[in-house]
GROMACS .gro file of C-alpha atoms in nm:
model
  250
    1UNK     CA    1   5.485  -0.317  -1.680
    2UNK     CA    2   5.527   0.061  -1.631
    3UNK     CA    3   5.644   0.160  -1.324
    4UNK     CA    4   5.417   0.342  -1.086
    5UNK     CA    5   5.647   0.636  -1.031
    6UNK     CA    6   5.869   0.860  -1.257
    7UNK     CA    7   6.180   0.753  -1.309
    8UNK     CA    8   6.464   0.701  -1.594
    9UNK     CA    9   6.537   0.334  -1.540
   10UNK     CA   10   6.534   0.084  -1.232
   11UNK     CA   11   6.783  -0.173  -1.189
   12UNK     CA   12   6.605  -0.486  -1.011
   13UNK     CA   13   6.949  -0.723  -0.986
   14UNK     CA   14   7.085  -0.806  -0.704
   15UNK     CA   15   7.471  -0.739  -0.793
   16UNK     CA   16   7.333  -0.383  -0.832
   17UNK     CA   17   7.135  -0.365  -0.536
   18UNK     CA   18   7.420  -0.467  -0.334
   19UNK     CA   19   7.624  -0.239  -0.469
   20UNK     CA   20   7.392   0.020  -0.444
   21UNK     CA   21   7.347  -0.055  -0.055
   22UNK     CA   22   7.710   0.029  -0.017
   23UNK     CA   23   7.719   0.380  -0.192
   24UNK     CA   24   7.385   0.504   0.039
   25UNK     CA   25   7.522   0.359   0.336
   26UNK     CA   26   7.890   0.530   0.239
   27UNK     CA   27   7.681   0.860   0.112
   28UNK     CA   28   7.489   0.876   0.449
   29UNK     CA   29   7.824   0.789   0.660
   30UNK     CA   30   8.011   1.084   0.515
   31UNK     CA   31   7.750   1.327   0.610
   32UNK     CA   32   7.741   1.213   0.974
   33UNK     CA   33   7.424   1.028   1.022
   34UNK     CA   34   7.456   0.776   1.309
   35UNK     CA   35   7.280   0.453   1.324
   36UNK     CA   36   7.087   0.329   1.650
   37UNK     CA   37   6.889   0.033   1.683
   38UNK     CA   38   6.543   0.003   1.742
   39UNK     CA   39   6.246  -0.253   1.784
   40UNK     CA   40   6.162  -0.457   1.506
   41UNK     CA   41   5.849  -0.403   1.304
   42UNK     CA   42   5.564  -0.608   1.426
   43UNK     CA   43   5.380  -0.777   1.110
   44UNK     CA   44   5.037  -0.649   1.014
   45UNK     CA   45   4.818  -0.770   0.746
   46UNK     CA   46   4.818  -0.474   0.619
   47UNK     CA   47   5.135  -0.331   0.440
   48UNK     CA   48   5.259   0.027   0.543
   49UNK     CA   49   5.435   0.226   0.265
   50UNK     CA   50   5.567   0.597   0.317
   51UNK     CA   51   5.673   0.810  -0.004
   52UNK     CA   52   5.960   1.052   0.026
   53UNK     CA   53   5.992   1.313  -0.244
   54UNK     CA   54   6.270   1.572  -0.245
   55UNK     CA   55   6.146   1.881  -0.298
   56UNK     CA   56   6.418   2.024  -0.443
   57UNK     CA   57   6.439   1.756  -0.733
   58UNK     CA   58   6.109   1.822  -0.960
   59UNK     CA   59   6.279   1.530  -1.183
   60UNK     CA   60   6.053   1.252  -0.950
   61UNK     CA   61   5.660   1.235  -0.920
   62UNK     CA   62   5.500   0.952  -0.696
   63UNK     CA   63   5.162   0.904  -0.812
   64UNK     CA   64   5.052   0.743  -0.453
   65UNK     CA   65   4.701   0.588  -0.559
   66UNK     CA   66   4.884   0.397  -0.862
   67UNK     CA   67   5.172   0.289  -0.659
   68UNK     CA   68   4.881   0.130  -0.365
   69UNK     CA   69   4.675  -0.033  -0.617
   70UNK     CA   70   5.018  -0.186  -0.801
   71UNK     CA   71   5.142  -0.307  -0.487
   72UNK     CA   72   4.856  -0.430  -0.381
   73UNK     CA   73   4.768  -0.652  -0.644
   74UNK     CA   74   5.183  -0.776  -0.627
   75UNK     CA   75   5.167  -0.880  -0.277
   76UNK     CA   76   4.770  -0.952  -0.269
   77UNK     CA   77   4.720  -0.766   0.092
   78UNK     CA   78   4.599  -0.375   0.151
   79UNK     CA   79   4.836  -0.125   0.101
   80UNK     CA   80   4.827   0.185   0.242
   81UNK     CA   81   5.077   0.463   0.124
   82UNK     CA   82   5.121   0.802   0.275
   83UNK     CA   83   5.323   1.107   0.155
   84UNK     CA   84   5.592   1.240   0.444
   85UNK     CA   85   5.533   1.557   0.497
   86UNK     CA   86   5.881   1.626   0.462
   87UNK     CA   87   6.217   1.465   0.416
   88UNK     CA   88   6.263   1.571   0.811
   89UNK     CA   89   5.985   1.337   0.879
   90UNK     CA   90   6.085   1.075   0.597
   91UNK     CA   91   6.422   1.044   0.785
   92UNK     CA   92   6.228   0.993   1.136
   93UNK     CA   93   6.073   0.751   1.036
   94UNK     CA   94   6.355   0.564   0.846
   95UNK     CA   95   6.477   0.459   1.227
   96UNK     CA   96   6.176   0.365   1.379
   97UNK     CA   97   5.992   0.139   1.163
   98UNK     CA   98   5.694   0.223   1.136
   99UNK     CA   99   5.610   0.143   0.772
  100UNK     CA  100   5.731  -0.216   0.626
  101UNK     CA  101   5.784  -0.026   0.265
  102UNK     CA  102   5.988   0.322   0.248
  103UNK     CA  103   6.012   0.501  -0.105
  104UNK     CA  104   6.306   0.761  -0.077
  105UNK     CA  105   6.580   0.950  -0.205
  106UNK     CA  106   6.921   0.842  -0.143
  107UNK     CA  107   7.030   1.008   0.202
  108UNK     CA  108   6.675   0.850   0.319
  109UNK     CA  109   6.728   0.517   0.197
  110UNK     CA  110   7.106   0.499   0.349
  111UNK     CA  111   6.910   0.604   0.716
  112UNK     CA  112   6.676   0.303   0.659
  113UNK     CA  113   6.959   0.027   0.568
  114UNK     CA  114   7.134   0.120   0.870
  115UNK     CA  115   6.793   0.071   1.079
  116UNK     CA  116   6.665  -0.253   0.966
  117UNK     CA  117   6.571  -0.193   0.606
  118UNK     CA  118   6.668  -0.401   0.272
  119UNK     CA  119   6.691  -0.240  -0.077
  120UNK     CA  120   6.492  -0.438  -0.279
  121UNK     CA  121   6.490  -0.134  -0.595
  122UNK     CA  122   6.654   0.168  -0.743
  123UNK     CA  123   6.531   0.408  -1.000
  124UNK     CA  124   6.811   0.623  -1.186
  125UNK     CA  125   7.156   0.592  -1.270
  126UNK     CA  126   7.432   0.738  -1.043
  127UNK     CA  127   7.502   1.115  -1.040
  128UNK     CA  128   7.767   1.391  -0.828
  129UNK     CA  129   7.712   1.684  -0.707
  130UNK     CA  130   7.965   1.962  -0.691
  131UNK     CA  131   8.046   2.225  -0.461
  132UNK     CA  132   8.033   2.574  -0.689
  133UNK     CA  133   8.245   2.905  -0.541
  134UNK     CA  134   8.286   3.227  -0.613
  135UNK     CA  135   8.586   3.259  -0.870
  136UNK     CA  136   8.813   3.405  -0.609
  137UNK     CA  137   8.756   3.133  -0.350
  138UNK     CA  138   9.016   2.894  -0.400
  139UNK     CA  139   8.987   2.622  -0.146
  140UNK     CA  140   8.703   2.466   0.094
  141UNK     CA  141   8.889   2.576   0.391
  142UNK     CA  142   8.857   2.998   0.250
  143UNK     CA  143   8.496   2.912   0.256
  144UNK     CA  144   8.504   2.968   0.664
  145UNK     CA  145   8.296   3.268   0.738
  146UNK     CA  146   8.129   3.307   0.365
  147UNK     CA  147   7.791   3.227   0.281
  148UNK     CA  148   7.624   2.912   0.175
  149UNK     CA  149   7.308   2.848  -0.040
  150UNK     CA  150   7.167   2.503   0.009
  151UNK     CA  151   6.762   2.353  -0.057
  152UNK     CA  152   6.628   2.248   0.263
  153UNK     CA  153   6.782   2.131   0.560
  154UNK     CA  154   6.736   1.727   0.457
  155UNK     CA  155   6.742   1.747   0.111
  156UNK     CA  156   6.989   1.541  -0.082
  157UNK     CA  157   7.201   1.867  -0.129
  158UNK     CA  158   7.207   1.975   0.204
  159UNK     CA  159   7.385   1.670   0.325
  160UNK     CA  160   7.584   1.626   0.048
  161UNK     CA  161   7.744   1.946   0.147
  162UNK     CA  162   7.770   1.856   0.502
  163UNK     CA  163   8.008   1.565   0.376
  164UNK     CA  164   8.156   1.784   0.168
  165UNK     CA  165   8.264   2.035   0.453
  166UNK     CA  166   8.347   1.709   0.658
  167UNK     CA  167   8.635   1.635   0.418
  168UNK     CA  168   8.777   1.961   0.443
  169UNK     CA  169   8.705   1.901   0.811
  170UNK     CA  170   8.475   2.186   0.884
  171UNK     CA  171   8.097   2.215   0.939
  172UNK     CA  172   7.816   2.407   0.836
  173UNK     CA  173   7.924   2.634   1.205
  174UNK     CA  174   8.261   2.732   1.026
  175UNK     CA  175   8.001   2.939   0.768
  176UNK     CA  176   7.910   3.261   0.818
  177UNK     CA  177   7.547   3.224   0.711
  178UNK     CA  178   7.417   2.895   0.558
  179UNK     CA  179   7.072   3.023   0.387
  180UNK     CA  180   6.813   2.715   0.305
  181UNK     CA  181   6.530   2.722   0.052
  182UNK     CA  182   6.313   2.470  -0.142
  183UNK     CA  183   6.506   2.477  -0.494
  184UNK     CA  184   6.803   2.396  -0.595
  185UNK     CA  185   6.859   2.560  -0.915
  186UNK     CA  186   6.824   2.902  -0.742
  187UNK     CA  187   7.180   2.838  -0.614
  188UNK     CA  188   7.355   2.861  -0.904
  189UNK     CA  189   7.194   3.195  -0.979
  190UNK     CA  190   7.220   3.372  -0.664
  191UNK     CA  191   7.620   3.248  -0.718
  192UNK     CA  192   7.592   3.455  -1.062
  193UNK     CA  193   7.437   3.758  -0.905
  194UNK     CA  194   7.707   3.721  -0.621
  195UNK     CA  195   7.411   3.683  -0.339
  196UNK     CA  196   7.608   3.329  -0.196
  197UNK     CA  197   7.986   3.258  -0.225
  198UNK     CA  198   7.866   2.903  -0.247
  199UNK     CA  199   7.621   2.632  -0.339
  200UNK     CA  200   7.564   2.267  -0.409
  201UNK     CA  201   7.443   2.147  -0.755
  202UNK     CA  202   7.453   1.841  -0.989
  203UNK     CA  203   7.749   1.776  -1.147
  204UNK     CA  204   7.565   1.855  -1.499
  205UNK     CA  205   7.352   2.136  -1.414
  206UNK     CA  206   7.695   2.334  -1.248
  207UNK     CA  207   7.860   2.238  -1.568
  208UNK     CA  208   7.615   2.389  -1.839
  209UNK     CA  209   7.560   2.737  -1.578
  210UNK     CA  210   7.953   2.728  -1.584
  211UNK     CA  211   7.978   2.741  -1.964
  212UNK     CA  212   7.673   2.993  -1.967
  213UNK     CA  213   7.875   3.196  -1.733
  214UNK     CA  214   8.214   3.211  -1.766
  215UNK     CA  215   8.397   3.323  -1.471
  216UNK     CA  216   8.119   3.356  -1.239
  217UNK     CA  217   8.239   3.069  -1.064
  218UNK     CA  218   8.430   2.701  -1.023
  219UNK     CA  219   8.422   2.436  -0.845
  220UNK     CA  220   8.579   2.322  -0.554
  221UNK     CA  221   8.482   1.960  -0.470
  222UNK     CA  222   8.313   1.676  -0.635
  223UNK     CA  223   8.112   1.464  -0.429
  224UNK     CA  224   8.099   1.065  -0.435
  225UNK     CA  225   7.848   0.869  -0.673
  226UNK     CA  226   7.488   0.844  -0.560
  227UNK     CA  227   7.232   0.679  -0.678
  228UNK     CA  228   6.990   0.909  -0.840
  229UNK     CA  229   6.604   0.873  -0.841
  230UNK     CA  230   6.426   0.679  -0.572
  231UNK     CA  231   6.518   0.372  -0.373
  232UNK     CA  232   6.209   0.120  -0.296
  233UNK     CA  233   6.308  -0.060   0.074
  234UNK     CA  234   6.157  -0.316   0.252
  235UNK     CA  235   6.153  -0.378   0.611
  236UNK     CA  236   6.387  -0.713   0.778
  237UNK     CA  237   6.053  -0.818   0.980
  238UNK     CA  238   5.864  -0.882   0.618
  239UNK     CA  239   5.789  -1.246   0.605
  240UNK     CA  240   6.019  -1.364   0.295
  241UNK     CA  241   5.755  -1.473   0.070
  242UNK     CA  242   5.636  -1.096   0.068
  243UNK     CA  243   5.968  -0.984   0.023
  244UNK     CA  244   5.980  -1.163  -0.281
  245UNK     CA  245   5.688  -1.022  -0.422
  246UNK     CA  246   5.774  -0.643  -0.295
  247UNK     CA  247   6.117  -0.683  -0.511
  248UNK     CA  248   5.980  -0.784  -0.824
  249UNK     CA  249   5.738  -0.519  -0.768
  250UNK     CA  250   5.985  -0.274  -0.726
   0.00000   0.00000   0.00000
């Protein structure tokens, strides 16, 4: 059946699911997010979902209404799904279980293994990102006291680029400004009209604005694979039998 969410292709086997648990988990490590542990989820009869959407990828819509009635009918209890109001709040609540079902981007989803949560699906196939400079900047390290263009503060972007800079062992402090905004593609072309010395973008989209502007810029790092898409994630404290059902959902 068609999935309730947009999304290129979801890979429901295990093998991949494991896998796929390792590259968040690895993805989330790199940028510094530390785990702590926290109460486990008490069971309602009701099933909690929250939707996490990053704003700065207009690639994924979550149709909420189609994705509680789907679910509902899979598991055969009440679903109620809510929209976080951001990815700051979709990462809060990724440690303190407060919903049995999380649908997230990848950074999200790699917080919520690490507190408690199982993969169970993943939409997408695996993408990089890639750290674009001025053509004069030759290294990470000459990035200290330039600007940086990045979408918001928890976007999938913005902490790619915080592992980034933690390979080259620096931080977003080393930077003279660090300027956030809510898209991603307006990176690339405040790079061209030499308003940033530096942004994050996907591997693809820096390589066509590279060939549309020649010299205008390079890159400097490639990031790690990460799962593109959404990741659907159940809770530990979900009785078995409605994990089950909440996989082959997903």
């Amino acid at each position: 059946p068609e999935k309730p969410y947009a999304v290129k292709q979801v890979f429901p086997l295990r093998p991949a699911l494991v896998a796929a648990s390792r590259r968040l988990t690895s993805a989330v490590l790199m940028a510094g997010v530390a785990a702590f542990a926290v109460p486990a989820l008490a069971q309602e009869e009701r099933i909690d979902v929250m939707v996490a959407v990053d704003p700065s990828d207009a690639s994924v819509a979550v149709p909420t209404a189609e994705v509680s009635r789907r679910l509902s009918a899979a598991v055969g209890k009440p679903v109620r799904v809510i929209m976080a109001s951001g990815l700051k709040n979709a990462m809060r609540a990724s440690r303190t279980s407060e919903n049995q079902v999380l649908i997230a981007p990848a950074h999200v989803a790699a917080s919520a293994i690490s507190h408690g949560y199982k993969l169970v699906g993943l939409s997408g196939a695996n993408r990089t990102f890639v750290l674009v400079s001025q053509p004069d900047i030759a290294s990470v390290q000459e990035l200290k006291g330039k600007r940086l263009y990045l979408p918001q503060q928890d976007s999938l972007r913005s902490y790619i680029a915080r592992g980034m800079l933690d390979q080259a062992r620096m931080s977003l402090k080393d930077l003279g400004k660090v300027e956030f905004q809510n898209t991603s593609g307006a990176g690339l072309i405040a790079l061209g009209l030499k308003a940033t010395d530096a942004t994050v973008a996907e591997s693809g989209e820096a390589q066509k604005w590279l060939a549309a502007n020649p010299g205008k810029g390079r890159v400097l790092l490639t990031s790690r694979e990460t799962p593109a898409g959404l990741a659907v994630l159940s809770h530990k404290s979900v009785a078995a039998d409605l994990q089950a059902k909440i996989a082959r959902w997903a």
